[in-house]
């Protein structure tokens, strides 16, 4: 019998998650529009999802730990049918989380969905079952309002997880309109069971990943000039709860702003993120000199779908009001990334976390680290508009959980012409999350306003 061991990246995730609270899990919320062209109730959507999830062999496996000294954990196939449950959220009640904003009935319903989704992502998955979960969320009339998907990070990273959307979504009427360059796509290899953790590396590739990859890893991590992150209230030991707020903008506008700023979409978002955190700390009367954002870097290769293939790029950004100064620092970090092999930092991070795990110090480290203030993830979803069992998906909301002492993190997803940013906070340490979300919206609006003024030809003076 062939034993499929987990990869080195997956072993690092397990080491970091052993005592993590909340667990290292990620999710995607597919918000549905039951008032549109819906042709199915929540139970029918669940039935359709069960059938489609059953076609992905990787989701029919659970993780089994080997005896001490035998080797890393390995995957074991199960004969269980994919479990997709229907959860009725009931009638809209008061919004949770301590926010004082007045809310419409639709906003309160959206808040209920987001809060339930956040609770689901932060609830540890059962280790004796496949490490993922799916729920169809229904309103009080049984109409489907969302599909919540949660997986442990050992199953997939954000990019790999989105590859499932082509399986879950209704097939397109015109396949030519769904060009491969516009899809996340679960490949035939993925449907057959080949993953990043399972694919055997060629000996020549393994040899090339030696000293050169370690040098690239050190450069990607910026080790030569590593400094501790400034002390502030963004870094506090976090609890088990998280709350999720969403900022949703037109992707084309952000792309235009990036083009006029000679930047990428992620650069623009990082400028807004750093500006928002600067404003939040000013609101708390805690000025800092520099903010450090950890940005995952995908090392995913063609044909790899599920599994993990990711490194880390720390970005040091001056905590100043001038957006151009912040953008210059972000560009410099991106140039550092371009000089090496993307995602190579895992060559150093993996052994380091396994060493910490061996001495039982992983949780001690993540609860006290002063390397980064926040995490920002950015993945691309499908371009086409999705539907499940005939019910349109109005937007996809990402959520990644970071345990330890980071109280604020950001997840970015572009899909269906929208750019959706999930702001994840520990509600016990970020009671002023409205200030943070409003600050981010203001910073992003200002950057998009610069693009609009440039398009009208109002000149650089107006852009300042």
GROMACS .gro file of C-alpha atoms in nm:
model
  464
    1UNK     CA    1   0.000   0.000   0.000
    2UNK     CA    2   0.132   0.342  -0.099
    3UNK     CA    3   0.143   0.583   0.196
    4UNK     CA    4   0.090   0.947   0.105
    5UNK     CA    5   0.285   1.160   0.351
    6UNK     CA    6   0.214   1.527   0.401
    7UNK     CA    7   0.455   1.778   0.248
    8UNK     CA    8   0.713   1.985   0.438
    9UNK     CA    9   0.489   2.293   0.411
   10UNK     CA   10   0.194   2.097   0.551
   11UNK     CA   11   0.411   1.968   0.837
   12UNK     CA   12   0.496   2.330   0.921
   13UNK     CA   13   0.125   2.417   0.930
   14UNK     CA   14   0.053   2.125   1.165
   15UNK     CA   15   0.342   2.222   1.392
   16UNK     CA   16   0.214   2.579   1.418
   17UNK     CA   17  -0.144   2.461   1.476
   18UNK     CA   18  -0.085   2.202   1.746
   19UNK     CA   19  -0.200   2.430   2.028
   20UNK     CA   20  -0.317   2.728   1.826
   21UNK     CA   21  -0.629   2.911   1.935
   22UNK     CA   22  -0.813   2.966   1.711
   23UNK     CA   23  -0.698   2.689   1.474
   24UNK     CA   24  -0.517   2.770   1.151
   25UNK     CA   25  -0.813   2.741   0.916
   26UNK     CA   26  -0.937   2.939   0.620
   27UNK     CA   27  -1.272   2.978   0.456
   28UNK     CA   28  -1.471   3.124   0.172
   29UNK     CA   29  -1.826   3.251   0.204
   30UNK     CA   30  -2.025   3.239  -0.119
   31UNK     CA   31  -2.305   3.488  -0.060
   32UNK     CA   32  -2.610   3.388  -0.263
   33UNK     CA   33  -2.890   3.602  -0.402
   34UNK     CA   34  -3.212   3.414  -0.323
   35UNK     CA   35  -3.417   3.703  -0.457
   36UNK     CA   36  -3.264   3.668  -0.803
   37UNK     CA   37  -3.315   3.381  -1.042
   38UNK     CA   38  -3.312   3.119  -0.765
   39UNK     CA   39  -3.460   2.783  -0.865
   40UNK     CA   40  -3.361   2.579  -0.557
   41UNK     CA   41  -3.417   2.588  -0.183
   42UNK     CA   42  -3.135   2.541   0.068
   43UNK     CA   43  -3.180   2.162   0.084
   44UNK     CA   44  -3.151   2.132  -0.293
   45UNK     CA   45  -2.833   2.345  -0.293
   46UNK     CA   46  -2.686   2.113  -0.027
   47UNK     CA   47  -2.775   1.806  -0.233
   48UNK     CA   48  -2.608   1.949  -0.542
   49UNK     CA   49  -2.294   2.040  -0.346
   50UNK     CA   50  -2.265   1.689  -0.198
   51UNK     CA   51  -2.263   1.538  -0.544
   52UNK     CA   52  -2.004   1.782  -0.676
   53UNK     CA   53  -1.772   1.760  -0.374
   54UNK     CA   54  -1.771   1.382  -0.407
   55UNK     CA   55  -1.583   1.421  -0.739
   56UNK     CA   56  -1.273   1.565  -0.562
   57UNK     CA   57  -1.080   1.270  -0.414
   58UNK     CA   58  -0.861   1.487  -0.189
   59UNK     CA   59  -1.167   1.584   0.012
   60UNK     CA   60  -1.237   1.220   0.093
   61UNK     CA   61  -0.924   1.182   0.306
   62UNK     CA   62  -0.850   1.227   0.672
   63UNK     CA   63  -0.512   1.281   0.835
   64UNK     CA   64  -0.363   1.003   1.045
   65UNK     CA   65  -0.061   1.059   1.266
   66UNK     CA   66   0.211   0.796   1.244
   67UNK     CA   67   0.375   0.633   1.545
   68UNK     CA   68   0.663   0.830   1.689
   69UNK     CA   69   0.977   0.793   1.480
   70UNK     CA   70   0.799   0.636   1.181
   71UNK     CA   71   0.751   0.956   0.984
   72UNK     CA   72   0.518   1.253   0.935
   73UNK     CA   73   0.138   1.214   0.931
   74UNK     CA   74  -0.017   1.062   0.621
   75UNK     CA   75  -0.348   1.074   0.439
   76UNK     CA   76  -0.604   0.792   0.471
   77UNK     CA   77  -0.899   0.763   0.235
   78UNK     CA   78  -1.250   0.730   0.378
   79UNK     CA   79  -1.570   0.600   0.225
   80UNK     CA   80  -1.784   0.870   0.385
   81UNK     CA   81  -2.014   1.081   0.170
   82UNK     CA   82  -1.924   1.451   0.175
   83UNK     CA   83  -2.107   1.617   0.461
   84UNK     CA   84  -2.295   1.935   0.369
   85UNK     CA   85  -2.536   2.059   0.634
   86UNK     CA   86  -2.813   2.318   0.614
   87UNK     CA   87  -2.816   2.581   0.889
   88UNK     CA   88  -3.114   2.813   0.931
   89UNK     CA   89  -3.003   3.148   1.066
   90UNK     CA   90  -3.355   3.250   1.169
   91UNK     CA   91  -3.496   3.597   1.184
   92UNK     CA   92  -3.263   3.894   1.184
   93UNK     CA   93  -3.181   4.012   1.535
   94UNK     CA   94  -2.952   4.281   1.675
   95UNK     CA   95  -2.611   4.305   1.513
   96UNK     CA   96  -2.334   4.153   1.722
   97UNK     CA   97  -1.982   4.268   1.790
   98UNK     CA   98  -2.050   4.591   1.975
   99UNK     CA   99  -2.093   4.810   1.669
  100UNK     CA  100  -2.313   5.114   1.717
  101UNK     CA  101  -2.393   5.179   1.353
  102UNK     CA  102  -2.762   5.186   1.255
  103UNK     CA  103  -2.840   4.898   1.020
  104UNK     CA  104  -3.105   4.820   0.764
  105UNK     CA  105  -3.280   4.481   0.767
  106UNK     CA  106  -3.052   4.362   0.484
  107UNK     CA  107  -2.743   4.484   0.670
  108UNK     CA  108  -2.848   4.301   0.986
  109UNK     CA  109  -2.904   3.981   0.785
  110UNK     CA  110  -2.562   4.021   0.625
  111UNK     CA  111  -2.413   4.072   0.972
  112UNK     CA  112  -2.572   3.748   1.090
  113UNK     CA  113  -2.424   3.560   0.796
  114UNK     CA  114  -2.076   3.707   0.852
  115UNK     CA  115  -2.082   3.637   1.225
  116UNK     CA  116  -2.192   3.276   1.173
  117UNK     CA  117  -1.923   3.230   0.908
  118UNK     CA  118  -1.653   3.375   1.137
  119UNK     CA  119  -1.761   3.142   1.419
  120UNK     CA  120  -1.748   2.847   1.179
  121UNK     CA  121  -1.395   2.928   1.059
  122UNK     CA  122  -1.269   2.962   1.418
  123UNK     CA  123  -1.421   2.632   1.537
  124UNK     CA  124  -1.166   2.351   1.520
  125UNK     CA  125  -1.249   2.079   1.269
  126UNK     CA  126  -1.279   1.722   1.396
  127UNK     CA  127  -0.942   1.544   1.355
  128UNK     CA  128  -1.110   1.207   1.292
  129UNK     CA  129  -1.282   1.335   0.979
  130UNK     CA  130  -1.165   1.504   0.657
  131UNK     CA  131  -1.036   1.847   0.758
  132UNK     CA  132  -1.297   2.058   0.583
  133UNK     CA  133  -1.660   2.153   0.629
  134UNK     CA  134  -1.941   2.294   0.415
  135UNK     CA  135  -2.267   2.453   0.524
  136UNK     CA  136  -2.558   2.598   0.329
  137UNK     CA  137  -2.692   2.898   0.519
  138UNK     CA  138  -3.068   2.958   0.494
  139UNK     CA  139  -3.294   3.241   0.600
  140UNK     CA  140  -3.614   3.190   0.801
  141UNK     CA  141  -3.802   3.099   0.480
  142UNK     CA  142  -3.557   2.825   0.385
  143UNK     CA  143  -3.402   3.026   0.102
  144UNK     CA  144  -3.026   2.980   0.053
  145UNK     CA  145  -2.835   3.299   0.141
  146UNK     CA  146  -2.482   3.161   0.152
  147UNK     CA  147  -2.248   2.865   0.124
  148UNK     CA  148  -1.975   2.855   0.390
  149UNK     CA  149  -1.664   2.650   0.309
  150UNK     CA  150  -1.394   2.592   0.571
  151UNK     CA  151  -1.072   2.392   0.545
  152UNK     CA  152  -0.765   2.344   0.759
  153UNK     CA  153  -0.453   2.501   0.611
  154UNK     CA  154  -0.298   2.156   0.584
  155UNK     CA  155  -0.560   2.070   0.319
  156UNK     CA  156  -0.499   2.373   0.099
  157UNK     CA  157  -0.385   2.732   0.082
  158UNK     CA  158  -0.612   3.010  -0.045
  159UNK     CA  159  -0.520   2.972  -0.411
  160UNK     CA  160  -0.568   2.596  -0.406
  161UNK     CA  161  -0.897   2.628  -0.220
  162UNK     CA  162  -1.041   2.855  -0.484
  163UNK     CA  163  -0.968   2.586  -0.743
  164UNK     CA  164  -1.272   2.405  -0.604
  165UNK     CA  165  -1.508   2.673  -0.731
  166UNK     CA  166  -1.508   2.529  -1.082
  167UNK     CA  167  -1.633   2.202  -0.933
  168UNK     CA  168  -1.896   2.359  -0.707
  169UNK     CA  169  -2.036   2.611  -0.953
  170UNK     CA  170  -2.289   2.537  -1.226
  171UNK     CA  171  -2.124   2.466  -1.562
  172UNK     CA  172  -2.112   2.758  -1.803
  173UNK     CA  173  -2.350   2.759  -2.097
  174UNK     CA  174  -2.074   2.875  -2.334
  175UNK     CA  175  -1.743   2.702  -2.248
  176UNK     CA  176  -1.555   2.935  -2.485
  177UNK     CA  177  -1.654   3.232  -2.268
  178UNK     CA  178  -1.487   3.069  -1.969
  179UNK     CA  179  -1.133   3.087  -2.105
  180UNK     CA  180  -0.873   2.896  -1.897
  181UNK     CA  181  -0.693   3.223  -1.822
  182UNK     CA  182  -1.011   3.341  -1.647
  183UNK     CA  183  -1.059   3.033  -1.432
  184UNK     CA  184  -0.919   2.898  -1.108
  185UNK     CA  185  -0.975   2.546  -1.247
  186UNK     CA  186  -0.941   2.209  -1.077
  187UNK     CA  187  -0.723   2.023  -1.321
  188UNK     CA  188  -0.767   1.663  -1.426
  189UNK     CA  189  -0.466   1.583  -1.209
  190UNK     CA  190  -0.641   1.731  -0.907
  191UNK     CA  191  -0.959   1.534  -0.977
  192UNK     CA  192  -0.745   1.222  -0.995
  193UNK     CA  193  -0.583   1.287  -0.658
  194UNK     CA  194  -0.245   1.447  -0.740
  195UNK     CA  195  -0.170   1.738  -0.506
  196UNK     CA  196   0.121   1.957  -0.411
  197UNK     CA  197   0.189   1.732  -0.115
  198UNK     CA  198   0.163   1.414  -0.324
  199UNK     CA  199   0.349   1.512  -0.639
  200UNK     CA  200   0.698   1.362  -0.634
  201UNK     CA  201   0.969   1.615  -0.701
  202UNK     CA  202   1.223   1.527  -0.968
  203UNK     CA  203   1.573   1.465  -0.830
  204UNK     CA  204   1.724   1.744  -1.039
  205UNK     CA  205   1.467   1.992  -0.905
  206UNK     CA  206   1.539   1.878  -0.549
  207UNK     CA  207   1.912   1.932  -0.598
  208UNK     CA  208   1.852   2.281  -0.737
  209UNK     CA  209   1.654   2.368  -0.424
  210UNK     CA  210   1.965   2.360  -0.205
  211UNK     CA  211   2.191   2.652  -0.126
  212UNK     CA  212   2.045   2.879  -0.396
  213UNK     CA  213   1.693   2.841  -0.254
  214UNK     CA  214   1.819   2.916   0.098
  215UNK     CA  215   1.977   3.238  -0.033
  216UNK     CA  216   1.653   3.331  -0.210
  217UNK     CA  217   1.464   3.250   0.109
  218UNK     CA  218   1.681   3.482   0.315
  219UNK     CA  219   1.633   3.759   0.061
  220UNK     CA  220   1.255   3.711   0.043
  221UNK     CA  221   1.234   3.730   0.422
  222UNK     CA  222   1.464   4.034   0.430
  223UNK     CA  223   1.684   3.862   0.689
  224UNK     CA  224   1.984   4.088   0.629
  225UNK     CA  225   1.794   4.385   0.767
  226UNK     CA  226   1.543   4.222   1.000
  227UNK     CA  227   1.426   4.449   1.282
  228UNK     CA  228   1.168   4.391   1.549
  229UNK     CA  229   0.827   4.540   1.480
  230UNK     CA  230   0.742   4.848   1.688
  231UNK     CA  231   0.551   4.771   2.006
  232UNK     CA  232   0.182   4.868   1.990
  233UNK     CA  233  -0.165   4.738   2.069
  234UNK     CA  234  -0.186   4.560   1.732
  235UNK     CA  235   0.032   4.293   1.895
  236UNK     CA  236  -0.148   4.125   2.188
  237UNK     CA  237  -0.212   3.758   2.269
  238UNK     CA  238  -0.543   3.688   2.098
  239UNK     CA  239  -0.841   3.484   2.211
  240UNK     CA  240  -1.051   3.222   2.034
  241UNK     CA  241  -1.300   3.460   1.867
  242UNK     CA  242  -1.276   3.658   1.546
  243UNK     CA  243  -1.508   3.901   1.371
  244UNK     CA  244  -1.526   3.972   0.998
  245UNK     CA  245  -1.606   4.300   0.823
  246UNK     CA  246  -1.620   4.340   0.446
  247UNK     CA  247  -1.522   4.619   0.208
  248UNK     CA  248  -1.640   4.559  -0.149
  249UNK     CA  249  -1.531   4.776  -0.446
  250UNK     CA  250  -1.531   4.764  -0.824
  251UNK     CA  251  -1.217   4.581  -0.940
  252UNK     CA  252  -1.181   4.786  -1.258
  253UNK     CA  253  -1.151   5.109  -1.057
  254UNK     CA  254  -0.872   4.961  -0.844
  255UNK     CA  255  -0.692   4.832  -1.153
  256UNK     CA  256  -0.710   5.179  -1.309
  257UNK     CA  257  -0.576   5.335  -0.988
  258UNK     CA  258  -0.289   5.083  -0.987
  259UNK     CA  259  -0.207   5.164  -1.348
  260UNK     CA  260  -0.193   5.540  -1.283
  261UNK     CA  261   0.023   5.482  -0.974
  262UNK     CA  262   0.257   5.241  -1.159
  263UNK     CA  263   0.165   4.976  -0.903
  264UNK     CA  264  -0.017   4.646  -0.868
  265UNK     CA  265  -0.365   4.593  -0.724
  266UNK     CA  266  -0.204   4.441  -0.415
  267UNK     CA  267   0.022   4.747  -0.382
  268UNK     CA  268  -0.284   4.973  -0.378
  269UNK     CA  269  -0.453   4.762  -0.111
  270UNK     CA  270  -0.136   4.756   0.102
  271UNK     CA  271  -0.117   5.135   0.080
  272UNK     CA  272  -0.476   5.154   0.207
  273UNK     CA  273  -0.414   4.890   0.475
  274UNK     CA  274  -0.106   5.067   0.611
  275UNK     CA  275  -0.288   5.401   0.605
  276UNK     CA  276  -0.583   5.252   0.793
  277UNK     CA  277  -0.361   5.097   1.060
  278UNK     CA  278  -0.174   5.425   1.097
  279UNK     CA  279  -0.505   5.606   1.151
  280UNK     CA  280  -0.622   5.341   1.400
  281UNK     CA  281  -0.305   5.377   1.608
  282UNK     CA  282  -0.335   5.755   1.597
  283UNK     CA  283  -0.692   5.716   1.722
  284UNK     CA  284  -0.548   5.510   2.009
  285UNK     CA  285  -0.271   5.768   2.067
  286UNK     CA  286  -0.004   5.511   1.979
  287UNK     CA  287   0.222   5.651   1.707
  288UNK     CA  288   0.472   5.406   1.555
  289UNK     CA  289   0.747   5.463   1.301
  290UNK     CA  290   0.699   5.155   1.083
  291UNK     CA  291   0.432   4.895   1.019
  292UNK     CA  292   0.528   4.545   0.906
  293UNK     CA  293   0.282   4.347   0.694
  294UNK     CA  294   0.336   3.979   0.615
  295UNK     CA  295   0.227   3.899   0.259
  296UNK     CA  296   0.208   3.531   0.156
  297UNK     CA  297   0.383   3.453  -0.172
  298UNK     CA  298   0.251   3.171  -0.388
  299UNK     CA  299   0.502   2.925  -0.528
  300UNK     CA  300   0.227   2.724  -0.697
  301UNK     CA  301   0.317   2.554  -1.024
  302UNK     CA  302   0.097   2.452  -1.313
  303UNK     CA  303  -0.112   2.145  -1.236
  304UNK     CA  304  -0.097   2.192  -0.861
  305UNK     CA  305  -0.432   2.274  -0.706
  306UNK     CA  306  -0.494   2.167  -0.346
  307UNK     CA  307  -0.213   2.147  -0.093
  308UNK     CA  308   0.019   2.427   0.018
  309UNK     CA  309   0.276   2.613  -0.190
  310UNK     CA  310   0.345   2.940  -0.018
  311UNK     CA  311   0.622   3.156   0.128
  312UNK     CA  312   0.624   3.488   0.312
  313UNK     CA  313   0.730   3.840   0.219
  314UNK     CA  314   0.754   4.085   0.513
  315UNK     CA  315   0.687   4.442   0.393
  316UNK     CA  316   0.809   4.731   0.610
  317UNK     CA  317   0.595   5.041   0.551
  318UNK     CA  318   0.649   5.385   0.708
  319UNK     CA  319   0.353   5.478   0.931
  320UNK     CA  320   0.304   5.819   0.773
  321UNK     CA  321   0.009   6.003   0.620
  322UNK     CA  322   0.177   6.042   0.278
  323UNK     CA  323   0.048   5.756   0.060
  324UNK     CA  324   0.332   5.802  -0.192
  325UNK     CA  325   0.594   5.735   0.076
  326UNK     CA  326   0.414   5.418   0.177
  327UNK     CA  327   0.381   5.311  -0.187
  328UNK     CA  328   0.756   5.358  -0.247
  329UNK     CA  329   0.836   5.120   0.039
  330UNK     CA  330   0.591   4.862  -0.095
  331UNK     CA  331   0.744   4.885  -0.445
  332UNK     CA  332   1.091   4.825  -0.295
  333UNK     CA  333   0.967   4.505  -0.125
  334UNK     CA  334   0.814   4.387  -0.452
  335UNK     CA  335   1.148   4.439  -0.630
  336UNK     CA  336   1.313   4.221  -0.365
  337UNK     CA  337   1.061   3.951  -0.443
  338UNK     CA  338   1.131   3.972  -0.817
  339UNK     CA  339   1.503   3.899  -0.764
  340UNK     CA  340   1.451   3.543  -0.639
  341UNK     CA  341   1.228   3.240  -0.667
  342UNK     CA  342   0.877   3.316  -0.542
  343UNK     CA  343   0.777   3.139  -0.221
  344UNK     CA  344   1.131   3.023  -0.146
  345UNK     CA  345   1.110   3.152   0.213
  346UNK     CA  346   0.936   2.826   0.309
  347UNK     CA  347   1.283   2.664   0.284
  348UNK     CA  348   1.375   2.848   0.605
  349UNK     CA  349   1.034   2.878   0.770
  350UNK     CA  350   0.957   2.505   0.753
  351UNK     CA  351   1.268   2.380   0.939
  352UNK     CA  352   1.244   2.668   1.187
  353UNK     CA  353   0.885   2.584   1.284
  354UNK     CA  354   0.958   2.213   1.301
  355UNK     CA  355   1.248   2.287   1.538
  356UNK     CA  356   1.020   2.502   1.754
  357UNK     CA  357   0.763   2.223   1.752
  358UNK     CA  358   1.024   1.968   1.859
  359UNK     CA  359   1.097   2.167   2.175
  360UNK     CA  360   0.732   2.260   2.234
  361UNK     CA  361   0.791   2.631   2.172
  362UNK     CA  362   0.570   2.708   1.871
  363UNK     CA  363   0.283   2.857   2.069
  364UNK     CA  364   0.522   3.050   2.292
  365UNK     CA  365   0.678   3.204   1.981
  366UNK     CA  366   0.357   3.295   1.795
  367UNK     CA  367   0.210   3.451   2.110
  368UNK     CA  368   0.515   3.676   2.153
  369UNK     CA  369   0.651   3.735   1.803
  370UNK     CA  370   0.750   4.086   1.703
  371UNK     CA  371   0.830   4.026   1.339
  372UNK     CA  372   0.501   4.148   1.182
  373UNK     CA  373   0.203   4.362   1.284
  374UNK     CA  374  -0.050   4.219   1.042
  375UNK     CA  375  -0.109   3.966   0.764
  376UNK     CA  376  -0.250   4.045   0.420
  377UNK     CA  377  -0.345   3.771   0.176
  378UNK     CA  378  -0.442   3.825  -0.186
  379UNK     CA  379  -0.588   3.562  -0.419
  380UNK     CA  380  -0.758   3.577  -0.757
  381UNK     CA  381  -1.090   3.404  -0.805
  382UNK     CA  382  -1.292   3.335  -1.119
  383UNK     CA  383  -1.373   3.616  -1.360
  384UNK     CA  384  -1.712   3.477  -1.461
  385UNK     CA  385  -2.026   3.516  -1.253
  386UNK     CA  386  -2.096   3.196  -1.061
  387UNK     CA  387  -2.419   3.018  -0.969
  388UNK     CA  388  -2.493   2.710  -0.757
  389UNK     CA  389  -2.804   2.505  -0.838
  390UNK     CA  390  -2.928   2.802  -1.039
  391UNK     CA  391  -2.884   3.050  -0.750
  392UNK     CA  392  -2.649   3.340  -0.837
  393UNK     CA  393  -2.339   3.401  -0.624
  394UNK     CA  394  -2.339   3.776  -0.558
  395UNK     CA  395  -1.990   3.785  -0.404
  396UNK     CA  396  -1.722   3.567  -0.245
  397UNK     CA  397  -1.582   3.670   0.094
  398UNK     CA  398  -1.245   3.526   0.206
  399UNK     CA  399  -1.136   3.465   0.565
  400UNK     CA  400  -0.805   3.338   0.699
  401UNK     CA  401  -0.739   3.297   1.070
  402UNK     CA  402  -0.404   3.390   1.221
  403UNK     CA  403  -0.351   3.271   1.578
  404UNK     CA  404  -0.095   3.423   1.812
  405UNK     CA  405  -0.064   3.791   1.892
  406UNK     CA  406  -0.183   3.954   1.567
  407UNK     CA  407  -0.518   4.123   1.638
  408UNK     CA  408  -0.591   4.249   1.284
  409UNK     CA  409  -0.545   4.079   0.948
  410UNK     CA  410  -0.675   4.130   0.594
  411UNK     CA  411  -0.786   3.888   0.322
  412UNK     CA  412  -0.827   4.009  -0.036
  413UNK     CA  413  -1.013   3.832  -0.317
  414UNK     CA  414  -1.083   3.948  -0.671
  415UNK     CA  415  -1.369   3.763  -0.840
  416UNK     CA  416  -1.655   3.840  -1.076
  417UNK     CA  417  -1.535   4.197  -1.135
  418UNK     CA  418  -1.539   4.283  -0.763
  419UNK     CA  419  -1.254   4.330  -0.515
  420UNK     CA  420  -1.363   4.200  -0.173
  421UNK     CA  421  -1.153   4.266   0.135
  422UNK     CA  422  -1.224   4.078   0.457
  423UNK     CA  423  -1.103   4.260   0.769
  424UNK     CA  424  -1.052   4.001   1.045
  425UNK     CA  425  -1.021   4.123   1.404
  426UNK     CA  426  -1.015   3.988   1.757
  427UNK     CA  427  -1.323   4.161   1.905
  428UNK     CA  428  -1.179   4.153   2.256
  429UNK     CA  429  -0.874   4.355   2.150
  430UNK     CA  430  -1.023   4.559   1.864
  431UNK     CA  431  -1.343   4.710   2.007
  432UNK     CA  432  -1.290   5.004   1.771
  433UNK     CA  433  -1.305   4.800   1.452
  434UNK     CA  434  -1.553   5.050   1.304
  435UNK     CA  435  -1.270   5.306   1.317
  436UNK     CA  436  -1.043   5.064   1.131
  437UNK     CA  437  -1.296   4.977   0.859
  438UNK     CA  438  -1.393   5.342   0.808
  439UNK     CA  439  -1.024   5.438   0.788
  440UNK     CA  440  -0.955   5.171   0.528
  441UNK     CA  441  -1.256   5.280   0.321
  442UNK     CA  442  -1.140   5.642   0.338
  443UNK     CA  443  -0.784   5.554   0.236
  444UNK     CA  444  -0.902   5.340  -0.054
  445UNK     CA  445  -1.151   5.604  -0.171
  446UNK     CA  446  -0.872   5.859  -0.170
  447UNK     CA  447  -0.652   5.638  -0.390
  448UNK     CA  448  -0.940   5.570  -0.628
  449UNK     CA  449  -1.017   5.945  -0.631
  450UNK     CA  450  -0.662   6.009  -0.749
  451UNK     CA  451  -0.724   5.771  -1.038
  452UNK     CA  452  -1.049   5.952  -1.127
  453UNK     CA  453  -0.881   6.294  -1.118
  454UNK     CA  454  -0.594   6.165  -1.331
  455UNK     CA  455  -0.843   6.027  -1.585
  456UNK     CA  456  -1.005   6.372  -1.603
  457UNK     CA  457  -0.663   6.527  -1.658
  458UNK     CA  458  -0.668   6.747  -1.349
  459UNK     CA  459  -0.293   6.705  -1.300
  460UNK     CA  460  -0.052   6.597  -1.030
  461UNK     CA  461  -0.144   6.882  -0.804
  462UNK     CA  462  -0.493   6.749  -0.760
  463UNK     CA  463  -0.360   6.398  -0.699
  464UNK     CA  464  -0.167   6.515  -0.398
   0.00000   0.00000   0.00000
